[in-house]
Coordinates of C-alpha atoms in Angstrom, one line a residue:
M9 CA 144.5 78.0 82.0
V10 CA 142.4 77.2 79.0
V11 CA 143.7 74.4 76.8
A12 CA 142.5 74.1 73.2
T13 CA 140.6 70.8 72.7
P14 CA 142.7 68.7 70.2
M15 CA 141.1 67.9 66.9
P16 CA 139.7 64.3 66.8
I17 CA 141.9 61.8 65.1
Q18 CA 139.9 60.0 62.3
S19 CA 136.7 58.7 63.8
E20 CA 137.5 59.5 67.4
K21 CA 135.1 61.5 69.5
I22 CA 136.3 64.0 72.1
K23 CA 133.8 64.2 74.9
E24 CA 133.9 66.7 77.8
V25 CA 133.0 64.8 81.0
G26 CA 133.2 65.9 84.6
L27 CA 135.7 63.4 86.0
P28 CA 135.6 62.5 89.8
T29 CA 137.5 64.7 92.2
I30 CA 137.9 63.3 95.7
D31 CA 138.9 65.3 98.7
L32 CA 140.9 62.9 101.0
S33 CA 140.3 65.2 104.0
F34 CA 136.6 64.4 104.0
D35 CA 135.0 61.6 106.2
R36 CA 136.9 58.4 105.6
S37 CA 133.8 56.2 105.0
E38 CA 132.4 58.6 102.5
V39 CA 135.7 59.0 100.7
S40 CA 136.1 55.2 100.4
K41 CA 132.6 54.9 98.8
L42 CA 133.5 57.7 96.3
I43 CA 136.8 56.0 95.3
V44 CA 135.0 52.7 94.7
K45 CA 132.4 54.5 92.5
A46 CA 135.2 56.2 90.5
C47 CA 137.0 52.9 90.0
E48 CA 133.8 51.3 88.7
E49 CA 132.7 54.1 86.4
F50 CA 136.0 55.4 85.0
G51 CA 138.9 53.6 86.6
F52 CA 140.2 57.1 87.1
F53 CA 139.9 60.0 89.6
K54 CA 141.7 63.0 90.9
V55 CA 142.6 63.4 94.6
I56 CA 143.1 66.7 96.4
N57 CA 144.3 67.3 100.0
H58 CA 146.4 64.2 99.4
G59 CA 149.0 64.9 102.1
V60 CA 152.1 64.7 99.9
P61 CA 154.2 67.6 101.1
L62 CA 154.8 70.3 98.5
D63 CA 158.5 70.5 99.1
V64 CA 158.8 66.7 98.3
I65 CA 157.0 67.3 95.0
T66 CA 159.1 70.5 94.2
R67 CA 162.4 68.8 94.9
M68 CA 161.5 65.9 92.6
E69 CA 160.3 68.2 89.9
E70 CA 163.4 70.4 90.1
E71 CA 165.7 67.4 89.8
S72 CA 163.7 66.1 86.8
L73 CA 163.7 69.4 85.0
G74 CA 167.4 69.8 85.6
F75 CA 168.1 66.5 83.9
F76 CA 165.8 67.2 80.9
A77 CA 167.4 70.6 80.4
K78 CA 170.8 69.0 79.8
P79 CA 172.2 68.7 76.2
A80 CA 171.1 65.5 74.4
Q81 CA 174.6 64.0 74.5
E82 CA 174.7 64.2 78.3
K83 CA 171.2 62.8 78.7
Q84 CA 172.1 59.8 76.5
Q85 CA 174.8 58.8 79.0
A86 CA 171.9 57.8 81.3
G87 CA 170.5 55.5 78.6
P88 CA 169.4 53.5 76.7
A89 CA 166.4 52.5 78.9
N90 CA 166.6 48.7 79.2
P91 CA 164.2 49.0 80.9
Y92 CA 165.7 51.5 83.5
G93 CA 167.4 54.7 82.5
Y94 CA 166.9 57.4 79.9
G95 CA 164.8 56.9 76.8
S96 CA 163.7 59.2 74.0
K97 CA 161.0 58.6 71.4
N98 CA 161.2 54.8 71.7
I99 CA 158.7 53.8 74.5
G100 CA 158.4 50.1 74.4
F101 CA 160.3 47.0 73.1
N102 CA 158.1 46.5 70.1
G103 CA 158.3 49.6 68.0
D104 CA 156.1 52.0 70.1
V105 CA 157.2 55.6 69.7
G106 CA 156.0 58.9 71.0
E107 CA 157.0 62.6 71.3
V108 CA 158.5 62.0 74.8
E109 CA 161.7 61.6 76.6
Y110 CA 161.8 60.0 80.0
I111 CA 163.6 58.4 82.9
L112 CA 162.4 55.1 84.1
L113 CA 163.5 54.0 87.6
S114 CA 163.0 51.0 89.9
T115 CA 161.8 52.1 93.3
N116 CA 164.6 50.1 94.9
S117 CA 166.9 52.5 96.7
A118 CA 170.1 50.7 95.7
S119 CA 169.0 50.7 92.0
I120 CA 168.2 54.4 92.3
S121 CA 171.6 55.2 93.8
Q122 CA 173.4 53.4 91.0
R123 CA 171.3 55.1 88.3
S124 CA 171.8 58.5 89.8
N125 CA 175.5 58.5 88.9
T126 CA 174.7 58.7 85.2
I127 CA 171.6 61.0 85.6
S128 CA 172.8 63.7 87.9
N129 CA 175.9 65.9 88.6
D130 CA 174.9 65.5 92.3
P131 CA 173.8 61.9 92.6
V132 CA 173.2 62.0 96.3
K133 CA 170.8 65.0 95.9
F134 CA 169.0 63.3 93.1
S135 CA 168.7 60.0 95.0
S136 CA 167.4 61.8 98.1
A137 CA 164.7 63.6 96.0
V138 CA 163.6 60.4 94.3
N139 CA 163.5 58.3 97.5
G140 CA 161.6 61.0 99.3
Y141 CA 159.0 61.3 96.6
I142 CA 158.6 57.5 96.3
A143 CA 158.0 57.2 100.0
A144 CA 155.4 59.9 100.0
V145 CA 153.5 58.6 96.9
R146 CA 153.7 55.0 98.1
D147 CA 152.0 56.0 101.4
L148 CA 149.3 57.8 99.4
A149 CA 148.8 54.8 97.1
S150 CA 148.6 52.5 100.1
D151 CA 146.0 54.7 101.8
I152 CA 143.9 54.7 98.7
L153 CA 144.1 50.9 98.4
D154 CA 143.2 50.6 102.1
L155 CA 140.2 52.9 101.5
L156 CA 139.1 50.6 98.7
A157 CA 139.5 47.5 100.9
E158 CA 137.4 49.1 103.7
A159 CA 134.6 50.0 101.3
L160 CA 134.5 46.6 99.7
W161 CA 134.6 44.7 103.1
V162 CA 137.4 42.5 102.0
P163 CA 138.6 40.1 104.7
H164 CA 142.1 41.6 105.0
K165 CA 142.4 45.4 104.8
S166 CA 145.9 45.1 103.4
V167 CA 145.0 42.7 100.6
F168 CA 145.9 45.4 98.0
S169 CA 148.3 47.7 99.9
G170 CA 150.4 44.8 101.3
L171 CA 151.5 44.0 97.7
I172 CA 153.1 47.4 97.2
R173 CA 154.4 47.8 100.7
D174 CA 156.2 44.5 100.4
V175 CA 160.0 44.9 100.5
D176 CA 160.2 43.1 97.1
S177 CA 157.5 45.3 95.4
D178 CA 158.3 45.8 91.7
S179 CA 157.0 49.3 91.6
L180 CA 158.4 51.9 89.2
I181 CA 158.6 55.6 88.8
R182 CA 158.7 57.3 85.4
L183 CA 159.6 60.9 84.7
N184 CA 158.1 62.1 81.4
H185 CA 159.0 65.2 79.5
Y186 CA 157.0 66.2 76.4
P187 CA 158.8 68.9 74.4
P188 CA 156.7 71.8 73.1
L189 CA 155.6 72.1 69.5
I190 CA 158.1 73.7 67.1
K191 CA 156.2 76.7 65.6
D192 CA 158.5 76.9 62.7
I193 CA 157.2 73.6 61.4
F194 CA 153.5 74.0 62.0
E195 CA 151.4 77.1 62.2
D196 CA 148.5 76.8 64.7
G197 CA 146.0 78.0 62.1
D198 CA 147.0 75.5 59.4
T199 CA 144.0 73.2 59.0
S200 CA 145.1 71.8 55.6
L201 CA 147.2 69.1 57.3
P202 CA 145.7 65.6 57.7
H203 CA 144.3 65.0 61.2
H204 CA 147.0 62.5 62.1
H205 CA 149.7 65.0 61.1
H206 CA 148.2 68.0 62.8
P207 CA 150.4 69.5 65.5
N208 CA 147.5 69.3 68.1
N209 CA 147.5 65.5 67.5
R210 CA 151.1 64.6 68.1
I211 CA 151.0 61.4 70.3
G212 CA 153.3 62.0 73.2
F213 CA 152.5 58.6 74.8
G214 CA 150.2 56.3 72.9
E215 CA 147.0 54.6 74.0
H216 CA 147.5 51.9 76.7
S217 CA 146.4 50.7 80.1
D218 CA 148.9 50.4 82.9
P219 CA 149.7 46.8 83.8
Q220 CA 150.3 47.4 87.5
I221 CA 147.8 47.8 90.5
L222 CA 147.5 51.5 90.6
T223 CA 149.2 54.6 89.0
L224 CA 149.6 58.0 90.7
L225 CA 150.4 60.8 88.3
R226 CA 151.4 64.3 89.0
S227 CA 151.9 66.8 86.2
N228 CA 152.5 70.5 85.6
D229 CA 149.9 72.9 84.4
V230 CA 150.1 71.8 80.7
G231 CA 147.3 69.7 79.4
G232 CA 147.6 66.5 77.2
L233 CA 146.3 63.6 79.3
Q234 CA 143.2 61.9 78.0
I235 CA 141.3 58.8 79.1
S236 CA 139.1 56.5 77.1
P237 CA 136.0 55.4 79.2
E238 CA 134.5 53.7 76.1
D239 CA 135.8 52.7 72.7
G240 CA 136.4 55.6 70.3
V241 CA 135.7 58.2 73.0
W242 CA 138.4 60.4 74.5
V243 CA 137.9 62.6 77.6
P244 CA 140.5 65.4 78.1
V245 CA 141.8 65.7 81.7
S246 CA 142.2 69.3 82.8
P247 CA 145.7 69.8 84.3
D248 CA 146.0 70.4 88.1
P249 CA 149.5 70.6 89.5
T250 CA 148.1 70.6 93.1
A251 CA 146.5 67.2 92.7
F252 CA 147.3 63.6 91.9
F253 CA 145.5 61.7 89.2
V254 CA 144.9 58.0 90.0
N255 CA 144.1 55.2 87.6
V256 CA 143.3 51.6 88.0
G257 CA 145.8 49.1 86.5
D258 CA 145.3 45.7 85.0
V259 CA 146.2 43.8 88.2
L260 CA 143.5 45.6 90.2
H261 CA 141.1 45.0 87.3
A262 CA 141.9 41.3 87.5
M263 CA 141.7 41.1 91.3
T264 CA 138.2 42.6 91.3
N265 CA 137.2 40.3 88.4
G266 CA 136.6 43.3 86.1
R267 CA 134.5 45.3 88.5
F268 CA 137.1 48.1 88.5
V269 CA 138.1 49.4 85.1
S270 CA 141.7 49.3 83.9
V271 CA 141.3 52.6 82.1
R272 CA 143.0 53.2 78.7
H273 CA 144.7 56.5 78.4
R274 CA 147.2 58.5 76.4
A275 CA 149.1 61.7 76.4
L276 CA 149.1 64.2 73.5
A277 CA 152.0 66.6 73.0
N278 CA 149.7 69.4 72.1
S279 CA 151.0 72.5 73.7
N280 CA 153.4 75.3 72.9
R281 CA 154.8 74.7 76.4
P282 CA 156.6 71.6 77.7
R283 CA 154.6 69.2 79.7
M284 CA 156.2 67.2 82.5
S285 CA 154.7 64.4 84.5
M286 CA 155.8 62.0 87.2
A287 CA 154.1 58.7 87.3
Y288 CA 154.4 56.2 90.2
F289 CA 153.4 52.6 89.2
A290 CA 152.4 50.6 92.2
A291 CA 153.2 47.0 91.5
P292 CA 153.3 43.7 93.5
P293 CA 156.4 41.5 94.0
L294 CA 157.4 39.4 91.0
Q295 CA 156.3 36.1 92.6
A296 CA 153.0 37.5 94.0
N297 CA 150.0 35.4 92.8
I298 CA 147.3 37.5 91.3
T299 CA 143.8 36.1 91.4
S300 CA 140.2 37.4 91.6
L301 CA 139.1 37.8 95.2
A302 CA 136.3 35.4 96.1
Q303 CA 133.7 38.1 96.8
F304 CA 133.9 39.3 93.2
V305 CA 133.2 35.9 91.7
S306 CA 129.6 34.4 91.5
Q307 CA 127.5 32.2 89.2
S308 CA 126.3 35.3 87.4
R309 CA 129.8 36.6 87.1
P310 CA 132.2 33.8 86.7
N311 CA 135.9 34.2 87.1
L312 CA 137.2 36.0 84.0
Y313 CA 140.9 35.3 84.5
R314 CA 143.2 32.5 85.5
S315 CA 145.6 33.1 88.3
F316 CA 149.0 34.4 87.3
T317 CA 152.1 35.8 88.9
W318 CA 153.2 39.4 88.4
A319 CA 156.4 38.0 86.7
E320 CA 154.2 36.2 84.2
Y321 CA 152.1 39.3 83.5
K322 CA 155.1 41.6 83.3
K323 CA 156.7 39.2 80.7
A324 CA 153.4 39.5 78.7
T325 CA 153.6 43.3 78.8
Y326 CA 157.1 43.2 77.2
S327 CA 156.0 40.7 74.5
L328 CA 153.2 43.0 73.2
R329 CA 152.8 46.5 71.8
L330 CA 151.8 49.3 74.0
G331 CA 148.2 49.4 72.9
D332 CA 147.6 45.6 73.0
S333 CA 145.3 44.1 75.6
R334 CA 147.5 41.9 77.9
L335 CA 144.6 40.6 80.0
K336 CA 143.2 38.8 77.0
L337 CA 146.1 36.3 77.4
F338 CA 144.9 35.3 80.8
R339 CA 141.1 35.0 80.2
L340 CA 139.2 31.9 81.3
V341 CA 136.0 32.8 79.6
E342 CA 135.3 35.0 76.5
E343 CA 135.0 38.4 78.0
D344 CA 132.9 40.8 75.9
H345 CA 133.5 44.4 76.4
E346 CA 129.9 44.4 77.8
I347 CA 130.6 41.7 80.3
A348 CA 133.9 43.2 81.5
S349 CA 132.6 46.7 82.1
L350 CA 128.8 46.5 82.0
Q351 CA 128.3 48.5 85.1
H352 CA 130.9 51.0 83.9
Q353 CA 129.3 51.5 80.5
T354 CA 125.8 51.9 82.0
C355 CA 127.0 54.5 84.5
F356 CA 128.9 56.4 81.8
K357 CA 126.0 56.5 79.3
H358 CA 123.5 57.6 82.0

């Protein structure tokens, strides 16, 4: 499917770039090197042959679509999101808005069971679908993190994956629904509108990085996702419902002392068809201590961040707007964009 490239907003530059696609069925040592390279260059990649069963994805998608098809009054009974539950338009706690409605859930099965009563007419079926999906994507995320650890020769293979496999992991799942454009309001050919009002530029979910360790995103065949590998540049991500998109979060950025890029991204509601995505945010337990691993710190690359608990960092995410840089609050040294992502920028420009 061909998706029209959205018009740039103000001084933004839209750049078509071949983003990494990694086949997880290939040789493990080769795959691990490719994942490291993708995390350094983009903080983002696509995985195929990922092993998540199609029926698990289909059940989760059907339950999600069933909920979003309900009348607004019924959906609102599952909200407001505080933080869990149903939300619409209002994304964060500090005035962030977008053309999106969503369900945010803890990955704790007891919490899911309780929330299901207000979300579904068949709570047991909904809970079963969500728990099955979470188990499958957690396994996938853990395997990706283990591949990273193997390639980096870290002392303990589970240094990353152990955080999300922990029984007290604070991971989340968010189901996003971006309604289609209303043609009665905007005509596709109307170029007289200001850029920020143009229908192809409706912000579904504004620019941000994910605070957690890793995000696994699955979406339908409707485009809208964009990543920003350098300031002012946006790269459209072609939709692929058979794949998972993976991006590095702030915690992994900090643990690798900035070697892996916590990629900024956004979603545009830019289609005549609804877009739906399912995002799994792999997070550590609240009391987990996050610090740069020793092998990523040297005289030439001093420790950029002080140690912090995930609870501290999570609190910071709630105190700021969606697009604000939270890691700045934990810096030990002044981190220029060039220092933090020198290797990433060099790779991108060449």
